[in-house]
PDB file of C-alpha atoms in Angstrom:
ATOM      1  CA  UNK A   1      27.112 -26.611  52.256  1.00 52.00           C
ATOM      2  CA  UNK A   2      24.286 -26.776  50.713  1.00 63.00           C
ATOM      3  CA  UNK A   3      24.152 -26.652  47.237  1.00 61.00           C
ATOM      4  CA  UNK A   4      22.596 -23.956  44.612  1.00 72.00           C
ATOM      5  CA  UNK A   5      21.988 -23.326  41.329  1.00 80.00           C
ATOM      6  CA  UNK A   6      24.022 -21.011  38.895  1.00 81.00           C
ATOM      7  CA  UNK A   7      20.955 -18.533  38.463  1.00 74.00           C
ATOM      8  CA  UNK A   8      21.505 -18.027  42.297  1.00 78.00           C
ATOM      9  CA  UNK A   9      25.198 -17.004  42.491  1.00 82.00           C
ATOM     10  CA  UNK A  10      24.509 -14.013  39.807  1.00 84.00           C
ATOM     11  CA  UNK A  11      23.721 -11.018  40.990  1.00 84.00           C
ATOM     12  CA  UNK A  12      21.137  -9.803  38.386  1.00 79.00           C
ATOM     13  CA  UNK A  13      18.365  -6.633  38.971  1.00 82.00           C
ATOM     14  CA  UNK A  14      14.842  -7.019  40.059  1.00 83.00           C
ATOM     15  CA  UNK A  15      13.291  -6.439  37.418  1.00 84.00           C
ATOM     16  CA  UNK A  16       9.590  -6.531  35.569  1.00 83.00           C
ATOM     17  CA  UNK A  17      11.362  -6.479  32.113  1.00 81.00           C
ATOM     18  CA  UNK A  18      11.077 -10.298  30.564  1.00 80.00           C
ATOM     19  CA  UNK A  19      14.363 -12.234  29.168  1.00 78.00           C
ATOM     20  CA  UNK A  20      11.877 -13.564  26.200  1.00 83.00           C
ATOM     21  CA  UNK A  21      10.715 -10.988  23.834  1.00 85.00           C
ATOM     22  CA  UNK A  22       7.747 -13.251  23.276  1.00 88.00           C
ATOM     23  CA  UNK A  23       6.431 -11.255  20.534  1.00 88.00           C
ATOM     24  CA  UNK A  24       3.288 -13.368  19.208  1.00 89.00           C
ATOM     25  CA  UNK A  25       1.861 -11.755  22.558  1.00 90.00           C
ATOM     26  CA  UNK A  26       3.800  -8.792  22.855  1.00 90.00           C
ATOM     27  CA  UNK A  27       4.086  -7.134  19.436  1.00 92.00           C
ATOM     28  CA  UNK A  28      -0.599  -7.129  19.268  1.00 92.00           C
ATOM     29  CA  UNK A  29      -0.131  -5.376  22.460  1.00 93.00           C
ATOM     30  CA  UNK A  30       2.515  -2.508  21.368  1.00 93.00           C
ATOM     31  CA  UNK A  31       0.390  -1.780  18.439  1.00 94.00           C
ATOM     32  CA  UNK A  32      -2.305  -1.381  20.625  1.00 95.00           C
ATOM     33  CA  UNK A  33      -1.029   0.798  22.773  1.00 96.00           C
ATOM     34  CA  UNK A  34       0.061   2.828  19.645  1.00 95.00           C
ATOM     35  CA  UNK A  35      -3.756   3.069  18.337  1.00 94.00           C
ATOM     36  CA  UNK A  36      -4.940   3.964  21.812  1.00 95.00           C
ATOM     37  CA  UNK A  37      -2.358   6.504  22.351  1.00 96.00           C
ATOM     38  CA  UNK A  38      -2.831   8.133  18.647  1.00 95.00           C
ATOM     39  CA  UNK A  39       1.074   8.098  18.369  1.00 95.00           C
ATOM     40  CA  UNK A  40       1.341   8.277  14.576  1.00 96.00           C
ATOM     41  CA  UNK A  41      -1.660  10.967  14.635  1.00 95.00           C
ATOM     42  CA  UNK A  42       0.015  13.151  17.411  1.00 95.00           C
ATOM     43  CA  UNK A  43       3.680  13.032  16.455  1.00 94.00           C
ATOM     44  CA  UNK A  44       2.798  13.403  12.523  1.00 94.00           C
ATOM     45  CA  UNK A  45       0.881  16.658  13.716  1.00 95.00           C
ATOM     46  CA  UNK A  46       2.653  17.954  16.854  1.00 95.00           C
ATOM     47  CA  UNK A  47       6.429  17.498  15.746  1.00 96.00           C
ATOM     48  CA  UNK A  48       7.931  21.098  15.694  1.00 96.00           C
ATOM     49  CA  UNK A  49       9.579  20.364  12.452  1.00 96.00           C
ATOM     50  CA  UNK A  50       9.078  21.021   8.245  1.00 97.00           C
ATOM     51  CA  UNK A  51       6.155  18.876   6.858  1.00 97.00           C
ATOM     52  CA  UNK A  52       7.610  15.162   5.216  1.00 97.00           C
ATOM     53  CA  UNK A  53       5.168  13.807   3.094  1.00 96.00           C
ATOM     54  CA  UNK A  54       5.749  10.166   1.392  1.00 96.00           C
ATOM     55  CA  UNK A  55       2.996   9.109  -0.941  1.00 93.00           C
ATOM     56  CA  UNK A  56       3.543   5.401  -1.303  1.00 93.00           C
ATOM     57  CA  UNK A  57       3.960   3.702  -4.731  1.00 89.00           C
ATOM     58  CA  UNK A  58       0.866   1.776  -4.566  1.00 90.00           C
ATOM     59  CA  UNK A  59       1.004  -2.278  -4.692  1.00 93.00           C
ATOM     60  CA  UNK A  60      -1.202  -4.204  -7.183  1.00 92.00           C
ATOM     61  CA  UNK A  61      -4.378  -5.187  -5.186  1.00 94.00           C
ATOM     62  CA  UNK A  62      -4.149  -8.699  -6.370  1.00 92.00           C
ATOM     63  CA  UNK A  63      -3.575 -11.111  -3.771  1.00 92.00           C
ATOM     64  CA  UNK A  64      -1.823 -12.186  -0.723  1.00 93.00           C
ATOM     65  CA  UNK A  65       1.047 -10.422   0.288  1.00 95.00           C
ATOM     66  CA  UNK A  66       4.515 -11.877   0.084  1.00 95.00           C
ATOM     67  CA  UNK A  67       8.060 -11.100   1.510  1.00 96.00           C
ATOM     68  CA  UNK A  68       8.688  -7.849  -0.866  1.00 95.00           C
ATOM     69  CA  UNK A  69       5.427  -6.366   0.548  1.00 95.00           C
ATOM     70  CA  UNK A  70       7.271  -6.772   3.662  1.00 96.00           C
ATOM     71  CA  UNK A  71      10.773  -5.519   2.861  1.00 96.00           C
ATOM     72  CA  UNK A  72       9.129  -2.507   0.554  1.00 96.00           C
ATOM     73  CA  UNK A  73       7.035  -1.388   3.582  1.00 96.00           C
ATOM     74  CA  UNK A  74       9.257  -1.965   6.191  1.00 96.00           C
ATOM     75  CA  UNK A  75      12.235  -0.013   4.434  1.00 96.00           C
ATOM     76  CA  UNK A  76       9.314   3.330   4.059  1.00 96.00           C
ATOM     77  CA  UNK A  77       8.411   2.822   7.628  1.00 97.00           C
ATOM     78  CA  UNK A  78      12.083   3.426   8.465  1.00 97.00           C
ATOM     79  CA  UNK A  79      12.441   6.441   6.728  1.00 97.00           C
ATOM     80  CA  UNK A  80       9.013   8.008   8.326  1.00 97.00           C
ATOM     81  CA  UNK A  81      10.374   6.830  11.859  1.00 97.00           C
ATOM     82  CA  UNK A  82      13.756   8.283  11.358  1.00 97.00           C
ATOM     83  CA  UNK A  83      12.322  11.743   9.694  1.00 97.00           C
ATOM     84  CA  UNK A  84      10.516  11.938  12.723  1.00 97.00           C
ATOM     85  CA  UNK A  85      13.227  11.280  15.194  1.00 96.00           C
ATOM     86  CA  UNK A  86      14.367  14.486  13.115  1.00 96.00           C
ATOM     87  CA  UNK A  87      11.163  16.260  14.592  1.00 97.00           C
ATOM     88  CA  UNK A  88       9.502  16.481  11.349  1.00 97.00           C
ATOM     89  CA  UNK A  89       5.647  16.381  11.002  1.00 97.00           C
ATOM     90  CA  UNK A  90       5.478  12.814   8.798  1.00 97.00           C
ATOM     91  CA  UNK A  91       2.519  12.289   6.673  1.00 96.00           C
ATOM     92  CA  UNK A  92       2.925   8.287   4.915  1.00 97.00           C
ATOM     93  CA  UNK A  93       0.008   8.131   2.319  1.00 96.00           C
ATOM     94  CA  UNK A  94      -0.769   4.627   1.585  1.00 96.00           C
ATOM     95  CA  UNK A  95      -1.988   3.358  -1.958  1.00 96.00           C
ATOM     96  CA  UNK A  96      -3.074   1.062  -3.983  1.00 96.00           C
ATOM     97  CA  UNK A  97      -3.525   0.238  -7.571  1.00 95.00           C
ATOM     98  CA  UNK A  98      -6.587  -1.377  -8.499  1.00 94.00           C
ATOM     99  CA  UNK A  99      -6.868  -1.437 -11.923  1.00 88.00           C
ATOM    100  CA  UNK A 100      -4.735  -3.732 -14.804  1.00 86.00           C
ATOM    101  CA  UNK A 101      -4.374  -7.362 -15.712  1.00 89.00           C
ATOM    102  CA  UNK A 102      -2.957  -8.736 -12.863  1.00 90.00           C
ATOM    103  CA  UNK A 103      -6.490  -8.540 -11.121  1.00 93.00           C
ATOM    104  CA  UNK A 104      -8.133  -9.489 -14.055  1.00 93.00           C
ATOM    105  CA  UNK A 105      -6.292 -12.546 -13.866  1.00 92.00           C
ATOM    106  CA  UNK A 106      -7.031 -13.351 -10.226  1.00 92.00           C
ATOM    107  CA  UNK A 107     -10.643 -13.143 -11.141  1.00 93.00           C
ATOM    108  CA  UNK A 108     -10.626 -15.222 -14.129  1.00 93.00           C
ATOM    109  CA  UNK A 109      -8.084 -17.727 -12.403  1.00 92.00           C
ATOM    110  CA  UNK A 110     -11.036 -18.524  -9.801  1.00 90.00           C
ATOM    111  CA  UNK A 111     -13.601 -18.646 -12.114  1.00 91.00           C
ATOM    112  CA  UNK A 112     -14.920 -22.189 -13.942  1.00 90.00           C
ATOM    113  CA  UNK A 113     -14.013 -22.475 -18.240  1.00 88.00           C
ATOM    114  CA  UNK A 114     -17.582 -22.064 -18.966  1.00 87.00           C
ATOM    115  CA  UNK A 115     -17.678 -19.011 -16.872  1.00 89.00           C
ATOM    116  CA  UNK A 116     -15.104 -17.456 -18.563  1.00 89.00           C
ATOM    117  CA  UNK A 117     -16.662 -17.956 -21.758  1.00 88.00           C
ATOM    118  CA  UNK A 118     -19.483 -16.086 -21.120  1.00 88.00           C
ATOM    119  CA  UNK A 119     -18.255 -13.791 -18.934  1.00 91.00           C
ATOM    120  CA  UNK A 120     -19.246  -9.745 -20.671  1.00 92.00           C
ATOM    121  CA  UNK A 121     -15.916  -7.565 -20.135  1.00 91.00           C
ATOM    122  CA  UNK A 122     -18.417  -4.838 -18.360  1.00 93.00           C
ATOM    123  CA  UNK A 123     -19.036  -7.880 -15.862  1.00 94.00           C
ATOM    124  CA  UNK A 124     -15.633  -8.484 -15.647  1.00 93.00           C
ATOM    125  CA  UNK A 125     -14.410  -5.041 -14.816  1.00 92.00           C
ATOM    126  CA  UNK A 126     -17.268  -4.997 -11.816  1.00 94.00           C
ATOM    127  CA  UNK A 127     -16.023  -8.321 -10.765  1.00 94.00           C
ATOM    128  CA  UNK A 128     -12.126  -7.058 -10.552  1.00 94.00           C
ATOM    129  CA  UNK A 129     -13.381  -3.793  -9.082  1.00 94.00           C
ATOM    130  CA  UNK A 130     -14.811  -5.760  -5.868  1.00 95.00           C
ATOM    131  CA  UNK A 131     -11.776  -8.099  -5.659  1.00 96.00           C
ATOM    132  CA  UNK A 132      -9.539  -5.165  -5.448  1.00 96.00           C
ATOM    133  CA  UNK A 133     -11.587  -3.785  -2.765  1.00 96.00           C
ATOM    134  CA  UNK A 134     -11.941  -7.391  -0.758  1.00 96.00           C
ATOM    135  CA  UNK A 135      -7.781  -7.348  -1.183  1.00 96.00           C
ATOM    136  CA  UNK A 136      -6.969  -3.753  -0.159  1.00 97.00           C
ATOM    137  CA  UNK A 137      -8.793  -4.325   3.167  1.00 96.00           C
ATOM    138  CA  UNK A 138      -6.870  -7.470   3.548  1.00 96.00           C
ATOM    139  CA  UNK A 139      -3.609  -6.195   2.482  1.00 97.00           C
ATOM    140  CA  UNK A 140      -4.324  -2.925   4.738  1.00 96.00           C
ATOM    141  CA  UNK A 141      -4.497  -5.290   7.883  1.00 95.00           C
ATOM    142  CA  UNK A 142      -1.458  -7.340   7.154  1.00 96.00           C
ATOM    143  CA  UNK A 143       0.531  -4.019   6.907  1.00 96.00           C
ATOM    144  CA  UNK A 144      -0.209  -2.494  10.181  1.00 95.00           C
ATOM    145  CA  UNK A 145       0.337  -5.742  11.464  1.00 94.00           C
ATOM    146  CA  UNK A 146       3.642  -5.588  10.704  1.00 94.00           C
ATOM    147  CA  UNK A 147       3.737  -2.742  12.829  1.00 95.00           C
ATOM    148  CA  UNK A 148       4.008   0.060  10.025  1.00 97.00           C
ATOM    149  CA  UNK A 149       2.772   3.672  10.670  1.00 96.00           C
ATOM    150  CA  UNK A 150       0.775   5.633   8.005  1.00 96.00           C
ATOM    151  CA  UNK A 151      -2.769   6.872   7.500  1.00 95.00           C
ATOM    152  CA  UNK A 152      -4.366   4.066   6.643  1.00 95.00           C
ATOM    153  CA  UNK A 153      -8.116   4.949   7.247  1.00 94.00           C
ATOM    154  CA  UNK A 154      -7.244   7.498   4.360  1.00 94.00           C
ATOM    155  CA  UNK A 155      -5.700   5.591   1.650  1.00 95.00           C
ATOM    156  CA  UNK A 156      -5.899   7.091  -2.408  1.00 94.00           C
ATOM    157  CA  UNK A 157      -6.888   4.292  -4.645  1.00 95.00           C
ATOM    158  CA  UNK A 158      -6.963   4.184  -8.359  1.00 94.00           C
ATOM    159  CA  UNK A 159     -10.390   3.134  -8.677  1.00 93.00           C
ATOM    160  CA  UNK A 160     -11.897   5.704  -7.101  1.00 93.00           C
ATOM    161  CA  UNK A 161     -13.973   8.290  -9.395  1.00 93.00           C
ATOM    162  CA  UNK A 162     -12.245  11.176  -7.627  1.00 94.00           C
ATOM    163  CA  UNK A 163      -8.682   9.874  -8.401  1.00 92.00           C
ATOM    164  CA  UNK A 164     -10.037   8.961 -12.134  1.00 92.00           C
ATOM    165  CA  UNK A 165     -10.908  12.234 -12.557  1.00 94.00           C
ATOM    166  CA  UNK A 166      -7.890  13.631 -10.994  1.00 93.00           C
ATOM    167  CA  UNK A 167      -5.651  11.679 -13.790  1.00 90.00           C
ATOM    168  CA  UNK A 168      -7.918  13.136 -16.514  1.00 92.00           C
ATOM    169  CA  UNK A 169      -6.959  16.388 -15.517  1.00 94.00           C
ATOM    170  CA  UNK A 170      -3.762  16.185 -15.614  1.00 92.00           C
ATOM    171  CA  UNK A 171      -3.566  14.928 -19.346  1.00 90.00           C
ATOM    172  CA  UNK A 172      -5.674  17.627 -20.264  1.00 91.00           C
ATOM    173  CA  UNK A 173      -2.658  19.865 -18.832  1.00 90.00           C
ATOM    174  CA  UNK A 174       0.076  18.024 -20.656  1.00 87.00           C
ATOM    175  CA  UNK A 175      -2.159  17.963 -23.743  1.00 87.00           C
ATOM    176  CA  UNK A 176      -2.962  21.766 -22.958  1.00 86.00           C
ATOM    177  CA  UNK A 177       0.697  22.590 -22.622  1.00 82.00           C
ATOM    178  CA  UNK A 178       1.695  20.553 -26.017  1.00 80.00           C
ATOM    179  CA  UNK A 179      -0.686  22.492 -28.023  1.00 74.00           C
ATOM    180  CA  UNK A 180       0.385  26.022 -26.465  1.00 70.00           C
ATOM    181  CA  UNK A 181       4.089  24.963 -26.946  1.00 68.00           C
ATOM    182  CA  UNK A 182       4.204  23.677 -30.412  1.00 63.00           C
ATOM    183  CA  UNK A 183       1.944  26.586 -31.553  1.00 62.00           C
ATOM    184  CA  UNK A 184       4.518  28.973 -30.304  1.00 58.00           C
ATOM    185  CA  UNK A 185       7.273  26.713 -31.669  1.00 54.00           C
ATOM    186  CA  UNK A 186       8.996  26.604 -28.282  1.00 52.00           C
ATOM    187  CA  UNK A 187       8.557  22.225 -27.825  1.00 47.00           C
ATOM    188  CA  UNK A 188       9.970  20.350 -30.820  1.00 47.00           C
ATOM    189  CA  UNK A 189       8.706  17.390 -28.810  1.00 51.00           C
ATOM    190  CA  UNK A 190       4.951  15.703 -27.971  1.00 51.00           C
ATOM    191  CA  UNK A 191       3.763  15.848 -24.665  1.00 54.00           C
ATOM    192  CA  UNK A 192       1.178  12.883 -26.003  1.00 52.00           C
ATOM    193  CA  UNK A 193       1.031  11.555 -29.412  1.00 54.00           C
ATOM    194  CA  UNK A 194      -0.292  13.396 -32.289  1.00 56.00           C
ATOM    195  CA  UNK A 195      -1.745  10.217 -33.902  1.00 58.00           C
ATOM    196  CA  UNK A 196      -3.873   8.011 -31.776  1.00 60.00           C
ATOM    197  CA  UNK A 197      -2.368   4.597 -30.856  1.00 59.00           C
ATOM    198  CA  UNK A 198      -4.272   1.445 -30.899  1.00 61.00           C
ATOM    199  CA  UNK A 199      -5.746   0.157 -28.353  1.00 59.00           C
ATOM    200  CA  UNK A 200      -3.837  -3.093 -26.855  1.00 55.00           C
ATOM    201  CA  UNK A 201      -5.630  -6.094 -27.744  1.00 57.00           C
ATOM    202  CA  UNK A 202      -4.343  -8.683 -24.332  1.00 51.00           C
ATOM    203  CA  UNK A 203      -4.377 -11.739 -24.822  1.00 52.00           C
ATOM    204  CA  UNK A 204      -5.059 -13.660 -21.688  1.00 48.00           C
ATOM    205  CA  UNK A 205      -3.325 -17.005 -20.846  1.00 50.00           C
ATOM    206  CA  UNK A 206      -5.647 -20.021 -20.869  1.00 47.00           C
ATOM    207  CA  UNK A 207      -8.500 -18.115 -21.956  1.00 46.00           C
ATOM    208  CA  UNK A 208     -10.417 -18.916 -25.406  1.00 38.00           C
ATOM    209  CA  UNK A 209     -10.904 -15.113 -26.506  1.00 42.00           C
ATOM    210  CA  UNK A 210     -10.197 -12.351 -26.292  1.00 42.00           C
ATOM    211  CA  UNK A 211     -11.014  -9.118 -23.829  1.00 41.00           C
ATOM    212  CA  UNK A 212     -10.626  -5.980 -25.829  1.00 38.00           C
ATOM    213  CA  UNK A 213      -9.844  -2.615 -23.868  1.00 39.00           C
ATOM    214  CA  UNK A 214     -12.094   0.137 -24.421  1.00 38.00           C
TER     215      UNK A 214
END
């Protein structure tokens, strides 16, 4: 008799559907077939459900990512994906923040000592304000690489004028609504402080002075 090998004495389907997941080539593929297809676009808008909207709480445009990029996205994307299993029209607005020391220090961290010392905080900002930008384009990548779905040709980000302006506005309204209350002595409260507060003075690491906020 002759002899055979285990494989042939199971009786298994025909199938087209691979035993190795193989996902360095498979998971590129899927998320091409998403973009082609305009899934995200076409359930987010043709769902028959209420609107869910999730603004994300916008990561630091500072670098790299790292492993709680990953968990922090991931866990959002499974709340879009399972509101719309629901039927619900998601909308996931992506963000980031590019403003604050932590990009300051990325910039000044690849920069020379005698750079640094000469270095005008105007020059700095522009410096931190084009990092940011190189990042978020990076960071944007890496995220729908890992396969999550959101608007991301639309994303807010702090540095832009329109969002500035935007945040102006709406400490005018507290301020606004402050001033009405304690007028009418309804708001025993402040809203924002009556006396101005100084100006933080930060002192960064390994640096020889000082860069004042204004």
């Amino acid at each position: 008799m002759e002899a055979k090998s285990y494989k042939d004495t199971v009786n298994l389907p025909k199938t087209k559907f691979e035993m190795r997941a193989n996902a360095v080539k498979r998971e590129p593929e899927l998320q091409q077939f998403w973009a082609d297809e305009h899934i995200y676009d076409r359930l987010s808008h043709d769902n028959p459900g209420d609107l869910f909207i999730l603004h994300d709480g916008p990561p630091y445009a500072n670098g790299q990512l790292h492993i709680g990029h990953a968990l922090n996205k991931i866990l959002k994307d499974f709340i879009n994906r399972y509101q719309m299993l629901r039927g619900k029209k998601v909308r996931y607005v992506p963000g980031w923040d590019c403003h604050g020391l932590p990009i300051e220090l990325k910039v000044l961290q690849d920069m020379k000592s005698a750079d640094r010392l000469n270095l005008a905080p105007i020059e700095l900002r522009r410096k931190a304000a084009a990092f940011a930008q190189q990042t978020v384009e990076q960071q944007r990548e890496s995220f729908q690489r890992y396969g999550v779905w959101g608007d991301w040709e639309h994303p807010y980000l702090t540095l832009k004028p329109e969002y500035e302006a935007a945040q102006i506005g709406v400490f005018g309204q507290w301020y606004s609504k402050a001033i009405s209350s304690a007028t009418s002595n309804q708001f025993t409260g402040a809203l924002v402080p009556k006396q101005p507060s100084p100006k933080p003075n930060w002192n960064i690491p390994k640096a020889t002075r000082r860069v004042a906020s204004t």
